[in-house]
């Protein structure tokens, strides 16, 4: 392919934003809040002593409910009917928050501020509290708020997952940040590794004489271990996560409290010879990973940063400005000619990490490294997402309420075994066999269906085609091979549907979650078209919550207690398998409790051969009477630890595949026609 010259594009003009100037004089600024910047709270709210007194005496001091910001948003929107949605852990404060909003909204507004065409109401006319269960920001219930006639919905306790452009009423997300003792968190974390290092030295010494020499070696402040820390947590603790990383990156002189606490604790639990000198032998470096569009360090139950074990920590600890400078230097060197080398050490930008302990001038110092996840949360659910995505890393969880630091484990091998069996059962009952499927070590989604050219004008009427079999797409031969496009012919994957003309088509159910905004209609359209392109009939069911007994009735499945997902093939006249577009963790945590396989969207893409994941579906797996195991299966049976690779937790990540919410047209959350 020859390179064609590209026409020169005109230089982009700088964007100029002109804002209204504030009137001169403090009184004018206070009396005309409509002329304030968008994010600035006017004085009649920000400086209201009565409001702050009520907040301090009614709500817990460590919880930031952002009451002044909420009142200002109510007044800006001229909202008369307000709805509050809180998770169960915060629902106890709903009445107090509602009383404050009703009492102070509009009451202290300066006279003559109604510059809009419709004058502001005198007060909030009604306030509703939504009582349905709220698991996360995906459960934002703007539809119920509209049904109640509300003008504004305030959602507490979660980040902004569903874009405000997709909600039917104006929404305000309040994260409810919680202030915690960050210094105690850092002290516990440091002390844990200091004591582990001291115990390791004792075991290595063996005798009192060697222990004394080991103690002298510790006095020499020779660094023997570097702990690379990945600090994460839930959105309520995002400020504490950033602060903990900053303290861990600080100098030894920045943590006098931690050293003194370590000395007193070690003196109480160990022999008098155990002083804090071993604290000099362990150093810490910390970063705050991010899975965009989430906040830095934020982890959801279905979305977590991945690839942390392979992360280049030396580059990650650079400041953003230094990282950009380094990449620009590498880019300039590569453009300068062939064989361009990386920037020399003198050309490297200065790291923001003051704890860079690798002394280049002392080749004797080679500290061992350990990479650890430090998670700040009061439960395991969000941490499990990080452990599922990064199973090879050690995980420590700090509970800010009990002030305890615990090491957490997750049985990733057992989980993947269960999910692999569910995928195999689905492939078997749908009659899908592998023939020449090339599974690489990297996951790469390959789409076989794309939106039609008239997708914007032709909208799928799902209700009228629940059981419609795509007769125009039904193959005329005994098998239909659907080839997936690829630039590399050797990586072509082919899924074969066997003998679909001699038997009625199989029916697969698609569950669209209706708990708030859990279900994404765009993902439903993609999955439905993908199944129809393979001659698989679909039935669509809307459910707010998915229970095994209810799914058993819908599936027309036998009520025998001996039934299991592996027996789904015997269900000839009902739904043989399900894919749920609600919460991926439902399949991961509870999928093996259902009578038929219940897959997540990602697992369905694996089952249909759209995604190559060797840890879940081997290229040589056979389902039709062959008992011969593949090499990968033999290795998993003899060495279960070989199946320790990660499982994607990317349902709300911008880097996810076509099964995620931010992929391509999925982010618009609208039904799309794929022409299938």
XYZ file of C-alpha atoms in Angstrom:
676
model
C 0.000 0.000 0.000
C 1.484 3.306 -1.091
C 1.312 6.363 1.088
C -0.783 9.125 -0.413
C 0.029 12.715 0.537
C -2.457 14.127 2.969
C -3.815 17.608 2.317
C -2.575 20.166 4.792
C -5.209 21.134 7.287
C -5.658 24.736 8.415
C -4.259 25.565 11.805
C -6.871 25.242 14.494
C -7.812 28.567 15.993
C -7.686 28.894 19.770
C -11.015 28.530 21.493
C -12.100 31.668 23.315
C -14.725 31.456 26.032
C -16.200 34.720 27.228
C -17.914 34.721 30.567
C -20.092 37.358 32.131
C -18.214 39.693 34.412
C -19.276 40.063 38.000
C -20.873 43.354 38.917
C -18.585 45.644 40.862
C -19.065 45.635 44.600
C -19.571 42.832 47.065
C -23.248 43.632 47.550
C -23.954 43.197 43.862
C -22.212 39.860 43.866
C -24.187 38.681 46.850
C -27.516 39.859 45.509
C -27.125 38.387 42.022
C -26.065 34.743 42.381
C -27.108 34.047 38.801
C -23.990 35.929 37.646
C -21.634 33.758 39.683
C -19.499 31.063 38.032
C -21.355 27.807 37.545
C -19.623 25.935 40.371
C -19.520 28.752 42.923
C -22.096 28.602 45.680
C -23.650 32.032 46.435
C -23.082 33.723 49.741
C -26.645 33.371 51.031
C -26.043 29.583 51.096
C -22.301 29.283 51.692
C -22.227 31.764 54.587
C -25.539 30.800 56.169
C -24.701 30.184 59.832
C -28.084 28.610 60.539
C -27.589 26.077 57.747
C -24.125 25.078 58.949
C -25.367 24.767 62.520
C -28.167 22.420 61.460
C -25.786 20.333 59.342
C -23.254 19.985 62.171
C -25.882 18.975 64.736
C -27.958 16.680 62.513
C -25.600 14.815 60.187
C -22.408 12.892 61.065
C -19.360 15.196 60.898
C -17.195 12.759 58.921
C -19.723 12.406 56.074
C -19.761 15.051 53.346
C -23.312 15.201 51.971
C -22.629 18.472 50.111
C -25.816 20.105 51.403
C -24.958 23.687 50.261
C -24.177 22.441 46.754
C -27.457 20.520 46.631
C -29.472 23.559 47.755
C -27.795 25.693 45.119
C -28.580 23.102 42.450
C -32.240 23.043 43.521
C -32.450 26.821 43.281
C -30.672 26.955 39.928
C -33.016 24.348 38.453
C -36.097 26.003 40.021
C -37.013 22.497 41.171
C -40.339 22.095 42.932
C -40.350 18.312 43.312
C -37.087 16.698 44.432
C -36.265 12.988 44.715
C -33.509 11.507 46.895
C -31.936 8.117 46.217
C -29.551 6.616 48.762
C -27.976 3.177 49.242
C -29.178 1.191 52.223
C -26.167 2.182 54.302
C -27.075 5.875 54.025
C -30.856 5.562 53.971
C -31.020 6.374 57.700
C -30.029 9.966 56.900
C -32.668 10.499 54.190
C -35.248 12.154 56.446
C -32.715 14.555 57.975
C -31.335 15.525 54.569
C -34.826 16.019 53.184
C -35.858 18.272 56.090
C -32.773 20.446 55.624
C -33.326 20.817 51.882
C -37.001 21.719 52.295
C -36.281 24.217 55.068
C -33.386 26.118 53.470
C -33.999 25.927 49.705
C -35.340 29.280 48.394
C -35.926 30.663 51.908
C -32.818 32.876 52.049
C -32.643 33.737 48.366
C -32.009 37.480 47.834
C -34.945 39.476 46.544
C -34.991 40.414 42.878
C -32.854 37.475 41.734
C -35.499 35.923 39.476
C -33.921 36.805 36.162
C -35.394 33.814 34.363
C -38.736 33.884 32.610
C -40.343 31.610 35.192
C -39.979 32.891 38.716
C -38.445 30.598 41.321
C -40.904 28.826 43.624
C -41.225 29.949 47.198
C -40.167 26.538 48.523
C -39.742 22.873 47.633
C -43.319 21.668 47.249
C -42.611 17.935 47.652
C -39.665 15.704 48.410
C -39.660 11.958 47.696
C -37.256 9.303 48.966
C -36.826 6.333 46.623
C -36.837 3.190 48.749
C -35.901 0.528 46.212
C -32.597 -1.248 46.760
C -29.612 0.612 45.317
C -26.482 -1.453 44.677
C -24.507 1.173 42.773
C -24.610 4.146 40.425
C -25.932 1.827 37.704
C -29.144 1.677 39.767
C -29.902 5.380 39.400
C -33.691 5.464 39.112
C -34.432 8.556 37.035
C -37.389 6.762 35.428
C -39.165 6.384 38.765
C -38.329 9.992 39.585
C -39.999 11.106 36.370
C -43.025 8.927 37.114
C -43.340 10.748 40.444
C -43.231 14.104 38.658
C -39.866 15.134 40.097
C -37.803 17.967 38.627
C -34.467 16.849 40.115
C -32.972 13.552 41.345
C -30.118 13.582 43.867
C -28.211 10.272 43.917
C -25.960 9.684 46.943
C -23.007 7.410 47.528
C -21.838 6.546 44.012
C -19.939 8.026 41.105
C -21.391 9.222 37.805
C -21.595 6.009 35.776
C -24.703 6.772 33.749
C -24.050 10.032 31.853
C -26.337 12.912 32.709
C -27.196 13.175 29.023
C -28.868 9.750 29.222
C -31.189 10.458 32.148
C -34.765 11.646 31.640
C -34.676 14.123 34.557
C -31.786 16.339 35.738
C -29.589 14.439 38.193
C -26.976 15.356 40.753
C -24.411 12.815 41.980
C -23.150 13.274 45.543
C -20.219 10.968 46.313
C -20.550 11.344 50.126
C -16.853 11.389 50.866
C -15.967 10.001 54.279
C -13.049 11.324 56.302
C -10.876 8.577 57.796
C -7.653 8.328 59.784
C -5.182 8.113 56.909
C -2.152 8.297 59.186
C -3.282 5.188 61.045
C -3.790 3.399 57.722
C -0.238 4.192 56.629
C 1.175 3.256 60.026
C -0.528 -0.151 59.967
C 0.637 -0.819 56.431
C 4.256 0.120 57.109
C 4.394 -1.748 60.398
C 3.105 -4.909 58.705
C 6.033 -5.037 56.303
C 8.570 -3.930 58.875
C 7.591 -6.824 61.133
C 7.549 -9.259 58.202
C 11.050 -8.179 57.227
C 12.275 -8.530 60.808
C 10.781 -12.023 61.016
C 12.426 -12.948 57.746
C 15.790 -11.767 59.051
C 15.354 -13.829 62.201
C 14.561 -16.996 60.289
C 17.523 -16.419 58.036
C 19.851 -15.724 60.967
C 19.042 -18.896 62.889
C 21.330 -18.258 65.857
C 21.703 -15.422 68.340
C 25.111 -14.601 66.915
C 23.760 -14.329 63.428
C 20.815 -12.358 64.762
C 23.196 -9.827 66.312
C 25.054 -9.450 63.029
C 21.718 -9.123 61.280
C 20.765 -6.370 63.686
C 24.034 -4.580 62.927
C 23.279 -4.946 59.258
C 19.927 -3.325 59.882
C 21.626 -0.429 61.674
C 23.608 0.253 58.521
C 20.319 1.300 56.879
C 20.871 -0.971 53.901
C 17.610 -1.241 52.042
C 16.658 -4.886 51.531
C 13.053 -4.617 50.316
C 11.001 -2.295 48.160
C 7.212 -2.450 48.478
C 5.440 -1.196 45.356
C 1.978 -0.239 46.554
C -1.166 0.177 44.443
C -3.614 2.195 46.546
C -7.306 1.860 45.667
C -10.711 2.029 47.300
C -14.351 2.955 46.875
C -15.430 6.406 45.758
C -16.270 7.492 49.330
C -12.578 7.282 50.231
C -11.019 8.736 47.071
C -9.399 11.649 48.949
C -8.024 9.268 51.572
C -6.614 7.018 48.828
C -4.668 9.896 47.281
C -3.456 11.061 50.700
C -2.294 7.563 51.660
C -0.269 7.285 48.454
C 1.318 10.668 49.163
C 2.330 9.631 52.681
C 3.768 6.327 51.470
C 5.870 8.220 48.940
C 7.150 10.598 51.624
C 10.602 10.598 53.197
C 11.344 8.799 56.421
C 11.298 12.154 58.193
C 7.686 12.603 57.102
C 6.546 9.669 59.229
C 7.887 10.252 62.705
C 4.564 9.161 64.125
C 4.658 5.901 62.219
C 8.213 5.104 63.329
C 7.486 5.845 66.969
C 4.325 3.751 66.854
C 6.248 0.909 65.249
C 8.878 1.078 67.959
C 6.376 0.962 70.796
C 4.392 -1.876 69.216
C 7.507 -3.907 68.437
C 8.847 -3.356 71.953
C 5.642 -4.684 73.434
C 5.425 -7.754 71.223
C 9.083 -8.650 70.724
C 12.365 -8.819 72.576
C 14.082 -5.628 73.773
C 16.666 -5.915 70.983
C 13.958 -5.282 68.338
C 14.118 -1.554 67.674
C 12.872 0.425 64.708
C 16.135 0.111 62.822
C 14.553 -2.462 60.551
C 12.194 0.254 59.325
C 15.113 1.632 57.330
C 15.459 -1.637 55.447
C 11.989 -1.464 53.888
C 10.980 1.369 51.624
C 7.659 2.116 49.953
C 6.570 3.540 46.646
C 2.908 4.088 45.864
C 0.732 4.989 42.914
C -3.009 5.386 42.470
C -4.115 3.366 39.396
C -7.137 4.401 37.382
C -9.679 2.633 35.192
C -11.092 5.508 33.176
C -13.657 7.059 33.278
C -13.660 6.285 37.015
C -11.831 8.542 39.446
C -8.182 7.718 40.253
C -8.113 4.789 42.639
C -11.848 4.125 42.361
C -12.975 0.510 41.994
C -16.462 -0.801 41.313
C -17.787 -4.283 41.859
C -17.673 -4.818 38.085
C -14.831 -2.470 37.038
C -11.244 -2.387 38.262
C -7.816 -1.513 36.835
C -6.177 -4.463 35.086
C -2.628 -5.439 34.246
C -1.249 -4.041 37.501
C 1.200 -6.919 37.918
C 2.859 -6.064 34.584
C 2.717 -2.287 35.104
C 5.958 -0.360 34.600
C 6.212 1.097 38.070
C 9.208 3.274 37.270
C 7.180 5.132 34.666
C 3.988 5.099 36.701
C 5.555 6.981 39.620
C 6.550 9.849 37.352
C 4.552 13.005 37.604
C 2.234 13.642 34.626
C 4.461 16.446 33.344
C 7.590 14.295 33.608
C 5.820 11.383 31.912
C 4.790 13.576 28.992
C 8.320 14.928 28.695
C 9.823 11.442 28.706
C 7.424 10.171 26.044
C 8.066 13.231 23.900
C 11.828 12.621 24.094
C 11.375 8.979 23.114
C 9.110 10.019 20.238
C 11.639 12.584 19.021
C 14.453 10.043 19.162
C 12.420 7.479 17.228
C 11.610 10.036 14.551
C 15.272 11.003 14.271
C 16.339 7.738 12.672
C 16.609 3.986 12.961
C 18.022 2.407 16.066
C 17.120 5.318 18.305
C 17.852 4.512 21.917
C 15.938 5.356 25.029
C 16.913 8.609 26.754
C 19.996 8.304 28.877
C 19.803 8.475 32.616
C 20.946 12.094 32.547
C 18.106 12.899 30.148
C 15.450 11.175 32.253
C 12.979 13.587 33.870
C 13.079 13.845 37.621
C 10.721 11.393 39.324
C 8.127 12.784 41.677
C 8.916 9.884 43.999
C 11.383 10.969 46.681
C 11.835 7.378 47.804
C 13.747 6.187 44.756
C 16.037 3.804 46.569
C 17.808 2.233 43.618
C 21.274 3.665 44.060
C 22.952 3.471 40.680
C 26.345 4.249 42.201
C 26.171 1.298 44.603
C 25.877 -1.975 42.676
C 25.758 -3.888 45.966
C 22.226 -2.659 46.640
C 19.676 -4.902 44.954
C 16.542 -4.773 47.110
C 13.864 -7.365 46.574
C 10.548 -6.051 45.289
C 7.011 -6.922 46.253
C 3.936 -5.467 44.578
C 0.874 -5.154 46.793
C -2.676 -3.813 46.486
C -3.738 -1.650 49.441
C -7.519 -1.290 49.429
C -9.559 1.086 51.552
C -13.123 -0.144 52.095
C -15.388 -1.562 54.783
C -16.307 -4.672 52.746
C -14.900 -7.160 50.251
C -17.196 -6.748 47.255
C -15.260 -3.987 45.492
C -11.909 -5.431 46.497
C -12.886 -8.746 44.912
C -13.161 -7.011 41.543
C -9.552 -5.851 41.857
C -8.437 -9.341 42.947
C -10.317 -10.995 40.070
C -8.692 -8.643 37.586
C -5.215 -8.973 39.177
C -5.143 -12.396 40.871
C -1.355 -12.647 41.173
C -1.045 -9.613 43.470
C -1.215 -9.705 47.226
C -4.197 -7.757 48.591
C -4.475 -5.966 51.940
C -7.720 -4.304 53.013
C -7.997 -1.541 55.588
C -11.380 -1.155 57.297
C -11.695 2.507 58.337
C -14.410 1.748 60.909
C -12.762 -1.090 62.818
C -9.279 0.288 61.961
C -7.955 -3.134 61.070
C -5.668 -4.212 58.247
C -6.340 -7.720 56.917
C -4.946 -9.799 54.085
C -7.643 -11.012 51.704
C -7.704 -14.025 49.375
C -9.859 -14.971 46.394
C -10.232 -18.426 44.829
C -9.695 -17.342 41.244
C -9.002 -20.914 40.061
C -12.286 -22.225 41.470
C -14.217 -19.285 40.051
C -12.798 -19.725 36.556
C -13.471 -23.452 36.697
C -17.148 -22.768 37.370
C -17.393 -20.136 34.655
C -15.570 -22.362 32.152
C -18.095 -25.123 32.796
C -20.977 -22.690 32.216
C -19.463 -21.592 28.897
C -18.939 -25.184 27.806
C -22.513 -26.098 28.704
C -23.788 -23.165 26.657
C -21.692 -24.127 23.652
C -22.825 -27.722 23.899
C -26.529 -26.973 24.128
C -26.333 -24.424 21.303
C -24.487 -26.908 19.113
C -21.359 -24.806 18.670
C -18.111 -26.679 18.047
C -14.586 -25.377 17.666
C -12.996 -26.021 14.306
C -9.666 -24.384 13.835
C -10.264 -21.643 16.373
C -6.982 -19.924 17.002
C -6.823 -18.717 20.581
C -3.980 -16.335 21.204
C -2.587 -15.356 24.543
C -4.083 -11.889 24.161
C -7.785 -11.249 24.281
C -8.944 -9.569 21.088
C -12.630 -8.930 20.383
C -13.698 -9.528 16.778
C -17.151 -8.305 15.842
C -19.097 -10.182 13.231
C -22.067 -7.809 13.106
C -22.025 -4.073 12.699
C -24.804 -1.480 12.772
C -26.571 -1.149 9.466
C -26.303 1.984 7.400
C -29.851 2.910 8.356
C -29.322 2.290 12.043
C -30.210 5.852 12.960
C -33.550 5.725 11.140
C -34.597 2.097 11.734
C -35.264 1.279 15.382
C -35.680 -2.344 16.525
C -39.116 -3.100 17.857
C -37.992 -5.630 20.438
C -41.455 -6.380 21.760
C -42.735 -7.495 18.349
C -39.811 -9.804 17.644
C -39.243 -11.615 20.916
C -39.499 -15.083 19.370
C -39.087 -14.097 15.726
C -36.744 -16.497 13.974
C -34.608 -14.721 11.366
C -35.824 -16.753 8.371
C -33.972 -14.571 5.919
C -30.739 -15.460 7.656
C -31.469 -19.171 8.115
C -28.792 -21.210 6.309
C -29.899 -23.606 3.613
C -27.188 -26.159 4.263
C -26.597 -28.378 7.242
C -23.966 -26.076 8.633
C -23.214 -22.418 8.402
C -19.743 -21.058 8.890
C -19.469 -17.492 10.053
C -15.996 -16.127 9.476
C -14.756 -13.236 11.506
C -12.839 -10.573 9.664
C -9.203 -10.226 10.558
C -6.209 -8.627 8.993
C -4.170 -11.737 9.764
C -5.466 -14.850 7.980
C -3.820 -17.110 10.522
C -5.929 -15.641 13.311
C -9.270 -16.334 11.666
C -11.733 -17.942 14.057
C -14.674 -19.908 12.735
C -17.733 -20.958 14.716
C -19.860 -23.683 13.214
C -23.507 -24.239 13.986
C -24.194 -27.895 13.402
C -27.287 -29.369 11.839
C -29.696 -26.544 12.545
C -32.014 -27.478 9.677
C -32.840 -30.926 11.030
C -33.866 -29.643 14.478
C -35.785 -26.611 15.707
C -33.557 -23.681 16.597
C -32.424 -23.357 20.176
C -33.793 -20.539 22.284
C -31.520 -18.391 24.407
C -32.898 -15.870 26.871
C -31.630 -12.308 27.228
C -32.275 -10.608 30.564
C -32.293 -6.812 30.576
C -31.903 -5.506 34.108
C -34.488 -2.885 35.018
C -33.137 -1.957 38.449
C -32.446 1.658 37.691
C -30.183 1.831 34.651
C -28.445 -1.538 35.083
C -29.510 -2.800 31.672
C -28.091 -1.182 28.535
C -30.412 -1.466 25.494
C -27.455 -0.967 23.135
C -25.703 -4.073 24.504
C -28.985 -5.953 24.213
C -29.232 -5.023 20.510
C -25.667 -6.164 19.887
C -26.131 -9.505 21.638
C -29.498 -10.184 20.046
C -28.145 -9.550 16.555
C -25.107 -11.705 17.295
C -27.301 -14.636 18.301
C -29.640 -14.214 15.342
C -26.690 -14.202 12.955
C -25.905 -17.700 14.245
C -29.472 -18.962 13.849
C -30.230 -18.864 17.571
C -33.701 -17.748 18.597
C -33.951 -15.238 21.452
C -36.478 -14.296 24.102
C -36.103 -11.022 25.992
C -37.143 -10.729 29.642
C -37.061 -7.595 31.786
C -36.209 -8.230 35.443
C -35.271 -5.909 38.276
C -33.600 -8.733 40.215
C -32.709 -12.238 39.062
C -33.554 -15.172 41.334
C -32.941 -18.890 40.604
C -36.554 -19.920 41.249
C -38.009 -17.271 38.967
C -35.551 -18.100 36.186
C -36.387 -21.783 36.545
C -40.064 -21.069 35.908
C -39.353 -18.829 32.932
C -36.964 -21.388 31.473
C -39.688 -24.085 31.536
C -37.104 -26.269 33.220
C -37.676 -29.371 35.307
C -37.904 -28.734 39.033
C -35.809 -31.775 39.855
C -33.261 -30.964 42.536
C -30.641 -32.967 40.682
C -30.675 -30.546 37.783
C -27.566 -28.447 37.174
C -26.412 -26.026 34.464
C -24.635 -28.905 32.741
C -28.032 -30.594 32.159
C -29.344 -27.645 30.152
C -29.165 -29.654 26.927
C -32.091 -31.824 28.070
C -34.372 -28.772 28.126
C -35.542 -29.086 24.519
C -38.664 -26.927 24.595
C -37.572 -24.144 26.963
C -34.754 -21.652 27.287
C -31.479 -23.557 27.199
C -29.256 -20.736 28.470
C -29.400 -17.096 29.540
C -27.233 -14.021 29.201
C -27.934 -11.261 31.685
C -27.260 -7.581 30.962
C -27.416 -6.320 34.510
C -24.403 -7.008 36.731
C -21.500 -9.247 35.617
C -20.844 -10.218 39.223
C -24.236 -11.920 39.320
C -22.912 -14.556 36.925
C -19.473 -14.707 38.526
C -20.708 -15.029 42.118
C -24.045 -16.832 41.740
C -24.176 -18.288 38.231
C -23.608 -21.864 39.382
C -26.788 -21.752 41.520
C -29.119 -21.544 38.499
C -30.729 -24.477 36.709
C -29.355 -23.401 33.317
C -26.186 -21.455 32.456
C -26.471 -17.726 33.139
C -23.645 -15.940 31.349
C -22.417 -12.384 31.488
C -22.076 -10.519 28.158
C -18.314 -11.152 28.137
C -18.791 -14.884 28.690
C -21.308 -15.029 25.851
C -18.775 -13.447 23.495
C -16.286 -16.114 24.587
C -18.842 -18.894 24.079
C -19.657 -17.701 20.562
C -15.984 -17.420 19.610
C -16.065 -13.641 19.334
C -13.363 -13.251 21.975
C -10.310 -15.437 22.402
C -9.644 -16.161 26.068
C -7.589 -19.347 26.536
C -8.199 -19.382 30.285
C -11.960 -19.805 29.801
C -12.271 -21.654 26.488
C -9.489 -23.798 25.055
C -9.020 -24.011 21.316
C -9.126 -27.833 21.359
C -12.073 -28.393 23.698
C -14.491 -31.002 22.322
C -18.090 -31.347 23.406
C -19.489 -34.159 21.297
C -18.578 -37.505 22.800
C -14.822 -36.981 23.086
C -13.268 -37.513 26.484
C -9.784 -36.478 25.389
C -8.504 -33.442 27.238
C -6.481 -30.728 25.602
C -2.975 -29.853 26.701
C -4.328 -26.800 28.502
C -6.837 -28.956 30.369
C -4.156 -31.455 31.370
C -2.005 -28.642 32.659
C -4.891 -27.196 34.645
C -5.621 -30.594 36.205
C -2.019 -31.246 37.213
C -1.199 -27.655 38.171
C -4.248 -25.570 39.164
C -2.045 -22.520 39.706
C -1.436 -22.349 35.944
C -5.007 -21.011 35.654
C -4.243 -17.880 37.666
C -4.564 -15.367 34.834
C -6.999 -12.515 35.302
C -10.665 -12.264 34.403
C -11.775 -8.915 32.915
C -13.581 -6.523 35.225
C -14.292 -3.778 32.688
C -18.066 -3.373 32.466
C -17.801 0.423 32.861
C -14.276 0.889 31.508
C -13.465 2.860 28.380
C -10.924 0.174 27.443
C -13.503 -2.630 27.473
C -14.785 -4.689 24.560
C -18.183 -4.754 22.820
C -19.776 -6.278 25.930
C -19.137 -3.098 27.981
C -21.086 0.115 28.466
C -18.589 2.588 27.000
C -17.714 0.666 23.844
C -18.612 2.354 20.541
C -22.367 3.045 20.320
C -23.027 1.270 23.627
C -22.334 4.510 25.473
C -25.455 6.082 23.944
C -27.584 3.408 25.670
C -30.069 3.248 22.790
C -31.490 0.396 20.758
C -29.483 -0.003 17.527
C -30.412 -1.959 14.413
C -27.631 -4.225 13.132
C -29.590 -5.429 10.111
C -29.768 -9.034 11.372
